Amino acid sequence: MYTTYEFYVTRYFGDMIPEDVFEKFCQRSCDEIDVITFDRLVEGFPTDERAAARVQRAICALAELFYRIDAEDRKAEESTGIIHKEDGTVIGKQITAVSSGNESIHYAVGQGTTISTITTAVKDVKSRRKLEYDTVREYLTGVKDNKGELLLYAGL
């Protein structure tokens, strides 16, 4: 990993991600940064202190983005609910309407892991990738690895 929780709290001034899950989101961010920078950080992490701090800030920003996305996914998952009991008890859904005649109950529709959600995610991958890139671009524009190559340069 390219940064630490200590950097996240003391230099990035982050307070969104709890320490017990920071490593999970930090590792995801490092993996994505490697893709965005064409693996230039793997062998060429900047030795310049300012450049190294900008890389670490980019990772922290991306980790927070992944943390927010994960939180939204959990909310959507919880809103779908699952019928667990024979009596029809539903866990995790909000009742929106109840009818007495013919015993009709209507629940709020969430976006759990259903085929429509997967289809939406596939259609929205481009938007998500752009958001990830825009998040790190703010920090990595003009930053060079220890070999002098721009991290975001896509050329040869």
Tab-separated table of C-alpha atoms in Angstrom:
chain	number	residue	atom	x	y	z
A	1	MET	CA	0.000	0.000	0.000
A	2	TYR	CA	1.147	3.503	-0.799
A	3	THR	CA	-0.241	5.271	2.284
A	4	THR	CA	-1.243	4.706	5.895
A	5	TYR	CA	-4.172	5.476	8.142
A	6	GLU	CA	-1.918	7.892	10.017
A	7	PHE	CA	-1.362	9.883	6.800
A	8	TYR	CA	-5.093	9.753	6.075
A	9	VAL	CA	-5.949	11.290	9.445
A	10	THR	CA	-3.016	13.645	10.033
A	11	ARG	CA	-2.060	14.924	6.578
A	12	TYR	CA	-5.162	14.339	4.406
A	13	PHE	CA	-7.363	15.246	7.388
A	14	GLY	CA	-9.786	12.460	6.583
A	15	ASP	CA	-12.447	11.454	9.060
A	16	MET	CA	-14.886	9.491	6.936
A	17	ILE	CA	-13.302	6.019	6.909
A	18	PRO	CA	-13.009	4.185	10.237
A	19	GLU	CA	-9.577	2.760	10.997
A	20	ASP	CA	-10.821	-0.841	11.122
A	21	VAL	CA	-11.868	-0.769	7.433
A	22	PHE	CA	-9.317	1.688	6.072
A	23	GLU	CA	-6.960	-1.009	4.768
A	24	LYS	CA	-9.734	-2.540	2.651
A	25	PHE	CA	-10.546	0.713	0.866
A	26	CYS	CA	-6.925	1.825	0.709
A	27	GLN	CA	-5.902	-1.407	-1.026
A	28	ARG	CA	-8.710	-1.012	-3.558
A	29	SER	CA	-7.525	2.551	-4.180
A	30	CYS	CA	-3.909	1.474	-4.630
A	31	ASP	CA	-4.985	-1.159	-7.139
A	32	GLU	CA	-7.015	1.395	-9.094
A	33	ILE	CA	-4.196	3.977	-8.944
A	34	ASP	CA	-1.881	1.342	-10.444
A	35	VAL	CA	-4.308	0.920	-13.350
A	36	ILE	CA	-4.714	4.668	-13.849
A	37	THR	CA	-0.935	5.286	-13.713
A	38	PHE	CA	-0.043	2.315	-15.895
A	39	ASP	CA	1.798	0.636	-12.954
A	40	ARG	CA	4.347	3.455	-12.821
A	41	LEU	CA	4.160	3.553	-9.021
A	42	VAL	CA	4.973	-0.149	-8.638
A	43	GLU	CA	8.635	0.399	-9.465
A	44	GLY	CA	8.826	4.174	-9.406
A	45	PHE	CA	7.093	5.619	-6.358
A	46	PRO	CA	8.153	9.283	-6.227
A	47	THR	CA	11.122	10.017	-3.997
A	48	ASP	CA	10.252	13.711	-3.984
A	49	GLU	CA	8.355	14.379	-0.734
A	50	ARG	CA	5.784	16.706	-2.306
A	51	ALA	CA	5.027	14.305	-5.160
A	52	ALA	CA	4.763	11.354	-2.752
A	53	ALA	CA	2.285	13.313	-0.607
A	54	ARG	CA	0.155	14.095	-3.675
A	55	VAL	CA	0.048	10.388	-4.558
A	56	GLN	CA	-0.994	9.569	-1.004
A	57	ARG	CA	-3.716	12.239	-1.096
A	58	ALA	CA	-5.029	10.802	-4.361
A	59	ILE	CA	-5.232	7.384	-2.740
A	60	CYS	CA	-7.052	8.813	0.280
A	61	ALA	CA	-9.545	10.646	-1.946
A	62	LEU	CA	-10.196	7.505	-3.969
A	63	ALA	CA	-10.540	5.425	-0.780
A	64	GLU	CA	-13.221	7.833	0.439
A	65	LEU	CA	-15.010	7.552	-2.904
A	66	PHE	CA	-14.967	3.752	-2.670
A	67	TYR	CA	-16.159	3.961	0.942
A	68	ARG	CA	-19.137	6.148	-0.084
A	69	ILE	CA	-19.989	3.841	-2.977
A	70	ASP	CA	-19.838	0.835	-0.642
A	71	ALA	CA	-22.127	2.594	1.857
A	72	GLU	CA	-24.659	3.356	-0.887
A	73	ASP	CA	-24.541	-0.253	-2.074
A	74	ARG	CA	-25.250	-1.426	1.480
A	75	LYS	CA	-28.215	0.943	1.817
A	76	ALA	CA	-29.635	-0.361	-1.432
A	77	GLU	CA	-29.071	-3.962	-0.365
A	78	GLU	CA	-30.772	-3.386	2.995
A	79	SER	CA	-33.790	-1.781	1.362
A	80	THR	CA	-34.614	-4.887	-0.657
A	81	GLY	CA	-35.359	-7.185	2.294
A	82	ILE	CA	-35.801	-10.935	2.334
A	83	ILE	CA	-38.803	-12.947	3.490
A	84	HIS	CA	-37.448	-15.304	6.139
A	85	LYS	CA	-40.449	-16.737	7.986
A	86	GLU	CA	-43.527	-18.732	7.015
A	87	ASP	CA	-45.729	-15.988	8.462
A	88	GLY	CA	-44.437	-13.597	5.777
A	89	THR	CA	-42.210	-11.529	8.038
A	90	VAL	CA	-40.016	-9.264	5.936
A	91	ILE	CA	-36.669	-7.991	7.139
A	92	GLY	CA	-35.138	-4.814	5.747
A	93	LYS	CA	-38.080	-3.363	3.813
A	94	GLN	CA	-40.288	-0.386	4.431
A	95	ILE	CA	-44.019	-0.889	4.167
A	96	THR	CA	-45.543	1.747	1.905
A	97	ALA	CA	-49.188	0.584	1.948
A	98	VAL	CA	-51.397	-1.957	3.733
A	99	SER	CA	-54.853	-3.078	2.564
A	100	SER	CA	-57.280	-4.971	4.785
A	101	GLY	CA	-59.440	-6.614	2.091
A	102	ASN	CA	-57.485	-9.540	0.561
A	103	GLU	CA	-54.538	-8.661	2.848
A	104	SER	CA	-52.341	-6.704	0.472
A	105	ILE	CA	-49.013	-5.232	1.680
A	106	HIS	CA	-46.791	-3.048	-0.515
A	107	TYR	CA	-43.105	-2.505	0.169
A	108	ALA	CA	-40.649	0.176	-0.922
A	109	VAL	CA	-38.610	-0.987	-3.874
A	110	GLY	CA	-34.855	-0.855	-3.328
A	111	GLN	CA	-31.888	-1.550	-5.546
A	112	GLY	CA	-30.402	-4.717	-4.163
A	113	THR	CA	-28.396	-7.213	-6.150
A	114	THR	CA	-30.989	-7.927	-8.798
A	115	ILE	CA	-30.613	-8.331	-12.525
A	116	SER	CA	-31.817	-4.756	-13.096
A	117	THR	CA	-29.160	-3.441	-10.695
A	118	ILE	CA	-26.428	-5.435	-12.423
A	119	THR	CA	-27.646	-4.145	-15.784
A	120	THR	CA	-27.582	-0.573	-14.467
A	121	ALA	CA	-24.065	-1.051	-13.083
A	122	VAL	CA	-22.825	-2.399	-16.414
A	123	LYS	CA	-24.274	0.608	-18.211
A	124	ASP	CA	-22.776	2.973	-15.651
A	125	VAL	CA	-19.220	1.571	-15.572
A	126	LYS	CA	-18.029	4.334	-17.864
A	127	SER	CA	-19.399	7.014	-15.533
A	128	ARG	CA	-17.879	5.325	-12.500
A	129	ARG	CA	-14.455	5.061	-14.165
A	130	LYS	CA	-14.628	8.737	-15.132
A	131	LEU	CA	-15.465	9.686	-11.548
A	132	GLU	CA	-12.515	7.622	-10.270
A	133	TYR	CA	-10.158	9.224	-12.798
A	134	ASP	CA	-11.419	12.742	-12.069
A	135	THR	CA	-10.936	12.114	-8.343
A	136	VAL	CA	-7.254	11.230	-8.707
A	137	ARG	CA	-6.482	13.606	-11.575
A	138	GLU	CA	-6.813	16.562	-9.225
A	139	TYR	CA	-3.867	15.242	-7.217
A	140	LEU	CA	-1.756	13.484	-9.864
A	141	THR	CA	-1.668	16.033	-12.676
A	142	GLY	CA	1.954	17.015	-13.182
A	143	VAL	CA	3.295	14.449	-10.700
A	144	LYS	CA	6.258	12.373	-11.889
A	145	ASP	CA	7.495	8.993	-10.727
A	146	ASN	CA	11.098	8.563	-9.550
A	147	LYS	CA	12.173	8.054	-13.184
A	148	GLY	CA	10.791	11.439	-14.218
A	149	GLU	CA	7.735	10.149	-16.129
A	150	LEU	CA	4.355	11.794	-15.602
A	151	LEU	CA	2.097	9.369	-13.742
A	152	LEU	CA	-0.944	10.088	-15.906
A	153	TYR	CA	0.905	10.128	-19.242
A	154	ALA	CA	-0.686	7.553	-21.531
A	155	GLY	CA	1.881	7.719	-24.337
A	156	LEU	CA	4.925	5.623	-24.973
